[in-house]
Amino acid sequence: MKLATVARRAATVLVVGAGVAFLALTIRRNWTDIAAYEWEARWGQLSVSIAALAGTYAWAAFIWKRVLARFATAPTGFSTLLRISLVSRIARFIPGKVWQFVAVGQLSARSGLSPRVMVSSMLVQAGFILLSGIITASVILAELIPAVPSDPTVVLPAAVALALVGSHPRIIGLCLALLSKVARRETIAWTGGWRASAELMLLSLVHWAMNGIAFYLFADAIVRLELPDILPLTGIYAFAFIAGYVAFVAPAGIGVREATMASLLRPLIPSGAAAIVAIAARLWTIAAELLGVVLVLLFVPERRIDGRGGVTEGDGGHSRAGPEGPGDGG
């Protein structure tokens, strides 16, 4: 076994183990309070929150479609992108964040689409979602994040500046050029301008607002919260997601996301209960992902671009104009 592989696996164990140990110690220290806490499971609201979170995955696929429209390629149907996006999420539980994109490439090739274009466009989509998540968390949780100034007159202009710089068309073009250089493939053209960047940033901010609503419905279904808590919960969910994503070696951010969420929930929920909610949130996200995957597998047929440029369904249905020719699909 190569040294790099051993080091990566050891890092995964250490990072995930540290997060799990933090949660376990928190629960152990606060077990008396946890046992005495007035837990309340409202199953109807919990079901709605799972459906709401699954809806955010569909919204993310819509953002991906809008990103893809800014590449030099024909449009791709939303149902195809939704299927690829949801099914590929299963690969997130393999250590290393690249595996979801590998799955996107493989699923795209099966559909006759260009893996290179599809993966590159999803990377741009992920960039917008992460950047908007950083902005959302920084603005909402300015007082809780040590590296962020708490003064709104400083935070808001800084957030606007970050959004403008990070979504600048030239920055996107440079990132794609660097990606193509690393992958040793031809540069993929990004045709979007400032209007496209502003649209994608707005759609991505709406994405985090939807996540915040879903997370509030989930948390409020377990512990009693007030409606104004929806704002800090949105920031907490965004920050925890980013922390888990940055922890590259942790599959799907396991351990890191929960520990971060439990720490940030303390002002709203007692420490022990916060740890329980953070752990339950992992099961909640898995339930939403499984719901999305089952729905697309049942109701969204797999389509493939045929050699004539049409789209065929598995049952031999009718064809329509498609986005890619056979040469680039791999």
mmCIF file of C-alpha atoms in Angstrom:
data_model
loop_
_atom_site.group_PDB
_atom_site.id
_atom_site.type_symbol
_atom_site.label_atom_id
_atom_site.label_comp_id
_atom_site.label_asym_id
_atom_site.label_seq_id
_atom_site.Cartn_x
_atom_site.Cartn_y
_atom_site.Cartn_z
ATOM 1 C CA MET A 1 0.000 0.000 0.000
ATOM 2 C CA LYS A 2 1.350 3.423 -0.972
ATOM 3 C CA LEU A 3 2.414 5.836 1.746
ATOM 4 C CA ALA A 4 0.032 8.507 0.438
ATOM 5 C CA THR A 5 -2.900 6.094 0.724
ATOM 6 C CA VAL A 6 -1.957 5.168 4.279
ATOM 7 C CA ALA A 7 -1.599 8.840 5.226
ATOM 8 C CA ARG A 8 -4.968 9.711 3.691
ATOM 9 C CA ARG A 9 -6.735 6.887 5.525
ATOM 10 C CA ALA A 10 -5.042 7.823 8.784
ATOM 11 C CA ALA A 11 -6.124 11.444 8.322
ATOM 12 C CA THR A 12 -9.679 10.290 7.683
ATOM 13 C CA VAL A 13 -9.710 8.241 10.883
ATOM 14 C CA LEU A 14 -8.225 11.111 12.911
ATOM 15 C CA VAL A 15 -10.578 13.801 11.588
ATOM 16 C CA VAL A 16 -13.747 11.716 11.770
ATOM 17 C CA GLY A 17 -12.674 10.247 15.116
ATOM 18 C CA ALA A 18 -12.059 13.690 16.596
ATOM 19 C CA GLY A 19 -15.541 14.833 15.602
ATOM 20 C CA VAL A 20 -17.196 11.689 16.930
ATOM 21 C CA ALA A 21 -15.188 11.893 20.182
ATOM 22 C CA PHE A 22 -16.254 15.524 20.679
ATOM 23 C CA LEU A 23 -19.909 14.585 20.285
ATOM 24 C CA ALA A 24 -19.587 11.539 22.550
ATOM 25 C CA LEU A 25 -17.879 13.531 25.308
ATOM 26 C CA THR A 26 -20.470 16.299 25.036
ATOM 27 C CA ILE A 27 -23.298 13.792 25.394
ATOM 28 C CA ARG A 28 -21.580 12.033 28.284
ATOM 29 C CA ARG A 29 -20.959 15.251 30.230
ATOM 30 C CA ASN A 30 -24.531 16.425 29.734
ATOM 31 C CA TRP A 31 -26.350 13.113 29.986
ATOM 32 C CA THR A 32 -28.392 14.164 33.022
ATOM 33 C CA ASP A 33 -29.606 17.281 31.214
ATOM 34 C CA ILE A 34 -30.314 15.267 28.071
ATOM 35 C CA ALA A 35 -32.432 12.765 30.012
ATOM 36 C CA ALA A 36 -34.337 15.586 31.711
ATOM 37 C CA TYR A 37 -34.825 17.602 28.510
ATOM 38 C CA GLU A 38 -38.414 17.867 27.249
ATOM 39 C CA TRP A 39 -38.012 16.163 23.883
ATOM 40 C CA GLU A 40 -40.919 16.435 21.497
ATOM 41 C CA ALA A 41 -41.072 14.574 18.187
ATOM 42 C CA ARG A 42 -43.659 16.045 15.846
ATOM 43 C CA TRP A 43 -43.611 13.496 13.049
ATOM 44 C CA GLY A 44 -45.750 15.447 10.604
ATOM 45 C CA GLN A 45 -43.467 18.470 10.705
ATOM 46 C CA LEU A 46 -40.435 16.195 10.576
ATOM 47 C CA SER A 47 -41.758 14.619 7.368
ATOM 48 C CA VAL A 48 -42.341 18.062 5.874
ATOM 49 C CA SER A 49 -38.768 19.057 6.742
ATOM 50 C CA ILE A 50 -37.391 15.984 4.944
ATOM 51 C CA ALA A 51 -39.423 16.853 1.848
ATOM 52 C CA ALA A 52 -38.278 20.481 2.105
ATOM 53 C CA LEU A 53 -34.626 19.423 2.262
ATOM 54 C CA ALA A 54 -35.116 17.119 -0.726
ATOM 55 C CA GLY A 55 -36.523 20.167 -2.506
ATOM 56 C CA THR A 56 -33.242 22.016 -1.957
ATOM 57 C CA TYR A 57 -31.473 19.253 -3.898
ATOM 58 C CA ALA A 58 -33.834 19.871 -6.808
ATOM 59 C CA TRP A 59 -33.098 23.604 -6.543
ATOM 60 C CA ALA A 60 -29.360 22.843 -6.662
ATOM 61 C CA ALA A 61 -29.956 20.878 -9.872
ATOM 62 C CA PHE A 62 -31.774 23.916 -11.277
ATOM 63 C CA ILE A 63 -28.731 26.061 -10.453
ATOM 64 C CA TRP A 64 -26.595 23.482 -12.242
ATOM 65 C CA LYS A 65 -28.820 23.827 -15.312
ATOM 66 C CA ARG A 66 -28.392 27.602 -15.259
ATOM 67 C CA VAL A 67 -24.608 27.165 -14.972
ATOM 68 C CA LEU A 68 -24.549 24.674 -17.830
ATOM 69 C CA ALA A 69 -26.401 27.165 -20.032
ATOM 70 C CA ARG A 70 -23.324 29.437 -19.805
ATOM 71 C CA PHE A 71 -21.076 26.867 -21.469
ATOM 72 C CA ALA A 72 -20.661 26.490 -25.214
ATOM 73 C CA THR A 73 -23.053 23.533 -25.352
ATOM 74 C CA ALA A 74 -26.661 22.784 -26.181
ATOM 75 C CA PRO A 75 -29.161 22.785 -23.289
ATOM 76 C CA THR A 76 -29.674 19.680 -21.162
ATOM 77 C CA GLY A 77 -33.054 18.707 -19.725
ATOM 78 C CA PHE A 78 -33.684 19.437 -16.050
ATOM 79 C CA SER A 79 -34.876 15.881 -15.375
ATOM 80 C CA THR A 80 -31.578 14.459 -16.646
ATOM 81 C CA LEU A 81 -29.563 16.830 -14.453
ATOM 82 C CA LEU A 82 -31.776 16.080 -11.452
ATOM 83 C CA ARG A 83 -31.249 12.342 -11.863
ATOM 84 C CA ILE A 84 -27.471 12.651 -12.241
ATOM 85 C CA SER A 85 -27.218 15.135 -9.356
ATOM 86 C CA LEU A 86 -29.185 13.039 -6.864
ATOM 87 C CA VAL A 87 -27.767 9.620 -7.764
ATOM 88 C CA SER A 88 -24.184 10.949 -7.681
ATOM 89 C CA ARG A 89 -24.685 12.175 -4.095
ATOM 90 C CA ILE A 90 -24.317 8.579 -2.911
ATOM 91 C CA ALA A 91 -20.601 8.762 -3.804
ATOM 92 C CA ARG A 92 -20.080 11.546 -1.240
ATOM 93 C CA PHE A 93 -19.715 8.924 1.473
ATOM 94 C CA ILE A 94 -16.456 7.715 -0.078
ATOM 95 C CA PRO A 95 -13.487 9.583 1.509
ATOM 96 C CA GLY A 96 -12.385 12.459 -0.716
ATOM 97 C CA LYS A 97 -14.698 15.007 -2.311
ATOM 98 C CA VAL A 98 -13.742 13.989 -5.878
ATOM 99 C CA TRP A 99 -15.856 10.851 -5.963
ATOM 100 C CA GLN A 100 -19.156 12.647 -6.426
ATOM 101 C CA PHE A 101 -17.691 14.375 -9.473
ATOM 102 C CA VAL A 102 -16.333 11.043 -10.721
ATOM 103 C CA ALA A 103 -19.853 9.654 -10.400
ATOM 104 C CA VAL A 104 -21.222 12.666 -12.302
ATOM 105 C CA GLY A 105 -18.776 11.954 -15.129
ATOM 106 C CA GLN A 106 -19.757 8.289 -15.295
ATOM 107 C CA LEU A 107 -23.498 8.965 -15.146
ATOM 108 C CA SER A 108 -23.141 11.696 -17.784
ATOM 109 C CA ALA A 109 -21.274 9.327 -20.104
ATOM 110 C CA ARG A 110 -24.062 6.755 -19.685
ATOM 111 C CA SER A 111 -26.521 9.433 -20.810
ATOM 112 C CA GLY A 112 -24.366 10.301 -23.823
ATOM 113 C CA LEU A 113 -23.312 13.649 -22.384
ATOM 114 C CA SER A 114 -19.807 15.070 -22.200
ATOM 115 C CA PRO A 115 -18.281 14.123 -18.818
ATOM 116 C CA ARG A 116 -15.780 16.978 -19.172
ATOM 117 C CA VAL A 117 -18.457 19.634 -19.624
ATOM 118 C CA MET A 118 -20.808 18.162 -17.040
ATOM 119 C CA VAL A 119 -18.159 17.832 -14.329
ATOM 120 C CA SER A 120 -16.755 21.300 -15.046
ATOM 121 C CA SER A 121 -20.210 22.880 -14.884
ATOM 122 C CA MET A 122 -20.962 21.103 -11.606
ATOM 123 C CA LEU A 123 -17.672 22.390 -10.184
ATOM 124 C CA VAL A 124 -18.775 25.929 -11.065
ATOM 125 C CA GLN A 125 -22.167 25.253 -9.462
ATOM 126 C CA ALA A 126 -20.443 23.943 -6.324
ATOM 127 C CA GLY A 127 -18.248 27.047 -6.292
ATOM 128 C CA PHE A 128 -21.252 29.366 -6.325
ATOM 129 C CA ILE A 129 -23.022 27.366 -3.601
ATOM 130 C CA LEU A 130 -19.926 27.317 -1.371
ATOM 131 C CA LEU A 131 -19.209 31.017 -1.925
ATOM 132 C CA SER A 132 -22.807 31.992 -1.158
ATOM 133 C CA GLY A 133 -22.709 29.701 1.884
ATOM 134 C CA ILE A 134 -19.603 31.454 3.197
ATOM 135 C CA ILE A 135 -21.303 34.806 2.690
ATOM 136 C CA THR A 136 -24.520 33.620 4.362
ATOM 137 C CA ALA A 137 -22.722 32.185 7.389
ATOM 138 C CA SER A 138 -20.375 35.170 7.739
ATOM 139 C CA VAL A 139 -23.158 37.755 7.694
ATOM 140 C CA ILE A 140 -25.532 35.863 10.003
ATOM 141 C CA LEU A 141 -22.963 34.447 12.430
ATOM 142 C CA ALA A 142 -20.509 37.357 12.475
ATOM 143 C CA GLU A 143 -20.480 37.473 16.276
ATOM 144 C CA LEU A 144 -19.845 33.736 16.627
ATOM 145 C CA ILE A 145 -17.022 33.294 14.081
ATOM 146 C CA PRO A 146 -13.680 34.520 15.523
ATOM 147 C CA ALA A 147 -12.123 35.454 12.177
ATOM 148 C CA VAL A 148 -15.105 37.571 11.069
ATOM 149 C CA PRO A 149 -15.611 41.168 12.257
ATOM 150 C CA SER A 150 -18.847 41.563 14.222
ATOM 151 C CA ASP A 151 -19.524 45.115 13.007
ATOM 152 C CA PRO A 152 -22.282 44.988 10.308
ATOM 153 C CA THR A 153 -20.816 48.057 8.577
ATOM 154 C CA VAL A 154 -17.702 45.968 7.956
ATOM 155 C CA VAL A 155 -19.247 42.541 7.376
ATOM 156 C CA LEU A 156 -21.834 43.534 4.758
ATOM 157 C CA PRO A 157 -19.447 45.467 2.446
ATOM 158 C CA ALA A 158 -16.898 42.660 2.836
ATOM 159 C CA ALA A 159 -19.540 40.096 1.876
ATOM 160 C CA VAL A 160 -20.526 42.116 -1.191
ATOM 161 C CA ALA A 161 -16.877 42.465 -2.201
ATOM 162 C CA LEU A 162 -16.322 38.724 -1.758
ATOM 163 C CA ALA A 163 -19.363 37.968 -3.905
ATOM 164 C CA LEU A 164 -18.196 40.331 -6.660
ATOM 165 C CA VAL A 165 -14.645 39.016 -6.728
ATOM 166 C CA GLY A 166 -15.497 35.341 -6.354
ATOM 167 C CA SER A 167 -18.160 35.391 -9.072
ATOM 168 C CA HIS A 168 -16.208 37.605 -11.502
ATOM 169 C CA PRO A 169 -16.412 36.055 -15.005
ATOM 170 C CA ARG A 170 -12.635 36.287 -15.371
ATOM 171 C CA ILE A 171 -12.107 34.443 -12.073
ATOM 172 C CA ILE A 172 -14.447 31.681 -13.259
ATOM 173 C CA GLY A 173 -12.594 31.532 -16.578
ATOM 174 C CA LEU A 174 -9.214 31.351 -14.816
ATOM 175 C CA CYS A 175 -10.414 28.544 -12.552
ATOM 176 C CA LEU A 176 -11.688 26.572 -15.538
ATOM 177 C CA ALA A 177 -8.416 27.156 -17.389
ATOM 178 C CA LEU A 178 -6.485 25.908 -14.359
ATOM 179 C CA LEU A 179 -8.764 22.886 -14.122
ATOM 180 C CA SER A 180 -8.207 22.091 -17.785
ATOM 181 C CA LYS A 181 -4.458 22.449 -17.357
ATOM 182 C CA VAL A 182 -4.402 20.101 -14.374
ATOM 183 C CA ALA A 183 -6.615 17.587 -16.184
ATOM 184 C CA ARG A 184 -4.584 18.083 -19.397
ATOM 185 C CA ARG A 185 -7.705 18.715 -21.421
ATOM 186 C CA GLU A 186 -8.782 21.513 -23.725
ATOM 187 C CA THR A 187 -10.003 24.674 -21.986
ATOM 188 C CA ILE A 188 -13.782 24.790 -21.585
ATOM 189 C CA ALA A 189 -15.309 28.105 -22.591
ATOM 190 C CA TRP A 190 -17.370 30.037 -20.031
ATOM 191 C CA THR A 191 -19.701 32.436 -21.818
ATOM 192 C CA GLY A 192 -21.361 33.992 -18.773
ATOM 193 C CA GLY A 193 -20.974 37.663 -17.933
ATOM 194 C CA TRP A 194 -21.802 39.805 -14.908
ATOM 195 C CA ARG A 195 -25.544 39.270 -15.331
ATOM 196 C CA ALA A 196 -25.094 35.486 -15.286
ATOM 197 C CA SER A 197 -22.879 35.697 -12.195
ATOM 198 C CA ALA A 198 -25.409 37.899 -10.379
ATOM 199 C CA GLU A 199 -28.215 35.487 -11.267
ATOM 200 C CA LEU A 200 -26.256 32.449 -10.084
ATOM 201 C CA MET A 201 -25.237 34.167 -6.850
ATOM 202 C CA LEU A 202 -28.850 35.111 -6.148
ATOM 203 C CA LEU A 203 -30.060 31.581 -6.892
ATOM 204 C CA SER A 204 -27.371 30.194 -4.594
ATOM 205 C CA LEU A 205 -28.373 32.533 -1.756
ATOM 206 C CA VAL A 206 -31.971 31.367 -2.206
ATOM 207 C CA HIS A 207 -30.619 27.825 -1.943
ATOM 208 C CA TRP A 208 -29.278 28.571 1.568
ATOM 209 C CA ALA A 209 -32.512 30.277 2.559
ATOM 210 C CA MET A 210 -34.387 27.107 1.571
ATOM 211 C CA ASN A 211 -31.920 25.008 3.572
ATOM 212 C CA GLY A 212 -32.429 27.280 6.564
ATOM 213 C CA ILE A 213 -36.203 26.860 6.429
ATOM 214 C CA ALA A 214 -35.872 23.073 6.133
ATOM 215 C CA PHE A 215 -33.384 22.926 9.020
ATOM 216 C CA TYR A 216 -35.627 25.077 11.213
ATOM 217 C CA LEU A 217 -38.590 22.779 10.516
ATOM 218 C CA PHE A 218 -36.428 19.786 11.430
ATOM 219 C CA ALA A 219 -34.956 21.219 14.635
ATOM 220 C CA ASP A 220 -38.289 22.671 15.759
ATOM 221 C CA ALA A 221 -39.870 19.244 15.276
ATOM 222 C CA ILE A 222 -37.502 17.838 17.929
ATOM 223 C CA VAL A 223 -36.914 20.767 20.299
ATOM 224 C CA ARG A 224 -39.105 23.782 20.739
ATOM 225 C CA LEU A 225 -37.703 26.861 18.989
ATOM 226 C CA GLU A 226 -38.939 30.362 18.257
ATOM 227 C CA LEU A 227 -39.620 31.600 14.726
ATOM 228 C CA PRO A 228 -36.817 34.250 14.870
ATOM 229 C CA ASP A 229 -34.383 31.352 15.409
ATOM 230 C CA ILE A 230 -34.729 30.545 11.719
ATOM 231 C CA LEU A 231 -32.101 33.185 10.877
ATOM 232 C CA PRO A 232 -29.252 31.875 13.079
ATOM 233 C CA LEU A 233 -30.194 28.304 12.151
ATOM 234 C CA THR A 234 -29.682 29.193 8.480
ATOM 235 C CA GLY A 235 -26.205 30.496 9.227
ATOM 236 C CA ILE A 236 -25.393 27.485 11.422
ATOM 237 C CA TYR A 237 -26.446 25.014 8.755
ATOM 238 C CA ALA A 238 -24.430 26.838 6.090
ATOM 239 C CA PHE A 239 -21.303 27.071 8.262
ATOM 240 C CA ALA A 240 -21.516 23.418 9.346
ATOM 241 C CA PHE A 241 -21.925 22.306 5.735
ATOM 242 C CA ILE A 242 -18.889 24.308 4.631
ATOM 243 C CA ALA A 243 -16.808 22.980 7.546
ATOM 244 C CA GLY A 244 -17.686 19.433 6.538
ATOM 245 C CA TYR A 245 -16.911 20.158 2.886
ATOM 246 C CA VAL A 246 -13.541 21.713 3.665
ATOM 247 C CA ALA A 247 -12.624 18.638 5.723
ATOM 248 C CA PHE A 248 -11.631 16.854 2.537
ATOM 249 C CA VAL A 249 -10.705 13.534 4.133
ATOM 250 C CA ALA A 250 -14.010 13.149 5.998
ATOM 251 C CA PRO A 251 -16.559 11.302 3.822
ATOM 252 C CA ALA A 252 -19.573 13.598 3.445
ATOM 253 C CA GLY A 253 -18.080 15.696 6.269
ATOM 254 C CA ILE A 254 -19.027 13.053 8.850
ATOM 255 C CA GLY A 255 -17.982 14.067 12.359
ATOM 256 C CA VAL A 256 -16.785 17.519 11.355
ATOM 257 C CA ARG A 257 -20.186 18.814 10.326
ATOM 258 C CA GLU A 258 -21.894 17.439 13.436
ATOM 259 C CA ALA A 259 -19.255 18.774 15.839
ATOM 260 C CA THR A 260 -19.405 22.216 14.214
ATOM 261 C CA MET A 261 -23.191 22.268 14.282
ATOM 262 C CA ALA A 262 -23.340 21.167 17.936
ATOM 263 C CA SER A 263 -20.915 23.944 18.945
ATOM 264 C CA LEU A 264 -22.843 26.648 17.109
ATOM 265 C CA LEU A 265 -26.249 25.478 18.397
ATOM 266 C CA ARG A 266 -25.293 26.068 22.036
ATOM 267 C CA PRO A 267 -26.718 29.616 22.233
ATOM 268 C CA LEU A 268 -30.101 28.228 21.140
ATOM 269 C CA ILE A 269 -30.113 24.729 22.691
ATOM 270 C CA PRO A 270 -28.336 23.259 25.753
ATOM 271 C CA SER A 271 -25.020 21.561 24.907
ATOM 272 C CA GLY A 272 -26.181 17.965 25.297
ATOM 273 C CA ALA A 273 -29.376 18.523 23.323
ATOM 274 C CA ALA A 274 -27.390 20.383 20.660
ATOM 275 C CA ALA A 275 -25.171 17.321 20.161
ATOM 276 C CA ILE A 276 -28.242 15.091 19.821
ATOM 277 C CA VAL A 277 -29.809 17.458 17.277
ATOM 278 C CA ALA A 278 -26.556 17.569 15.284
ATOM 279 C CA ILE A 279 -26.373 13.778 15.133
ATOM 280 C CA ALA A 280 -30.062 13.537 14.237
ATOM 281 C CA ALA A 281 -29.459 16.107 11.490
ATOM 282 C CA ARG A 282 -27.133 13.634 9.771
ATOM 283 C CA LEU A 283 -29.893 11.015 9.726
ATOM 284 C CA TRP A 284 -32.276 13.701 8.493
ATOM 285 C CA THR A 285 -30.067 14.586 5.521
ATOM 286 C CA ILE A 286 -29.594 10.910 4.652
ATOM 287 C CA ALA A 287 -33.375 10.441 4.705
ATOM 288 C CA ALA A 288 -33.826 13.402 2.345
ATOM 289 C CA GLU A 289 -31.128 12.096 0.001
ATOM 290 C CA LEU A 290 -32.678 8.625 -0.063
ATOM 291 C CA LEU A 291 -36.091 10.167 -0.717
ATOM 292 C CA GLY A 292 -34.690 12.117 -3.655
ATOM 293 C CA VAL A 293 -32.843 9.117 -5.103
ATOM 294 C CA VAL A 294 -35.888 6.835 -4.809
ATOM 295 C CA LEU A 295 -38.164 9.422 -6.450
ATOM 296 C CA VAL A 296 -35.876 10.029 -9.434
ATOM 297 C CA LEU A 297 -35.254 6.302 -9.941
ATOM 298 C CA LEU A 298 -38.994 5.647 -9.901
ATOM 299 C CA PHE A 299 -40.312 8.645 -11.829
ATOM 300 C CA VAL A 300 -37.427 10.134 -13.850
ATOM 301 C CA PRO A 301 -36.500 7.812 -16.723
ATOM 302 C CA GLU A 302 -32.864 7.549 -17.746
ATOM 303 C CA ARG A 303 -32.331 9.219 -21.104
ATOM 304 C CA ARG A 304 -29.453 8.794 -23.508
ATOM 305 C CA ILE A 305 -28.358 11.030 -26.364
ATOM 306 C CA ASP A 306 -28.303 8.859 -29.454
ATOM 307 C CA GLY A 307 -25.962 9.180 -32.393
ATOM 308 C CA ARG A 308 -28.469 11.349 -34.307
ATOM 309 C CA GLY A 309 -28.566 13.973 -31.571
ATOM 310 C CA GLY A 310 -31.875 12.807 -30.140
ATOM 311 C CA VAL A 311 -32.771 11.558 -26.687
ATOM 312 C CA THR A 312 -34.023 8.018 -26.138
ATOM 313 C CA GLU A 313 -35.637 6.611 -23.008
ATOM 314 C CA GLY A 314 -35.088 3.142 -21.622
ATOM 315 C CA ASP A 315 -38.520 2.040 -22.874
ATOM 316 C CA GLY A 316 -37.742 3.107 -26.440
ATOM 317 C CA GLY A 317 -39.816 6.274 -26.235
ATOM 318 C CA HIS A 318 -39.766 9.206 -28.626
ATOM 319 C CA SER A 319 -36.657 11.270 -29.356
ATOM 320 C CA ARG A 320 -36.071 14.965 -29.064
ATOM 321 C CA ALA A 321 -33.177 17.343 -29.610
ATOM 322 C CA GLY A 322 -30.283 16.686 -27.245
ATOM 323 C CA PRO A 323 -27.251 18.556 -25.922
ATOM 324 C CA GLU A 324 -24.256 16.501 -27.029
ATOM 325 C CA GLY A 325 -22.989 14.546 -29.979
ATOM 326 C CA PRO A 326 -21.419 11.118 -29.552
ATOM 327 C CA GLY A 327 -17.796 12.164 -29.980
ATOM 328 C CA ASP A 328 -17.366 14.065 -26.709
ATOM 329 C CA GLY A 329 -19.352 11.780 -24.454
ATOM 330 C CA GLY A 330 -16.562 9.292 -23.774
#
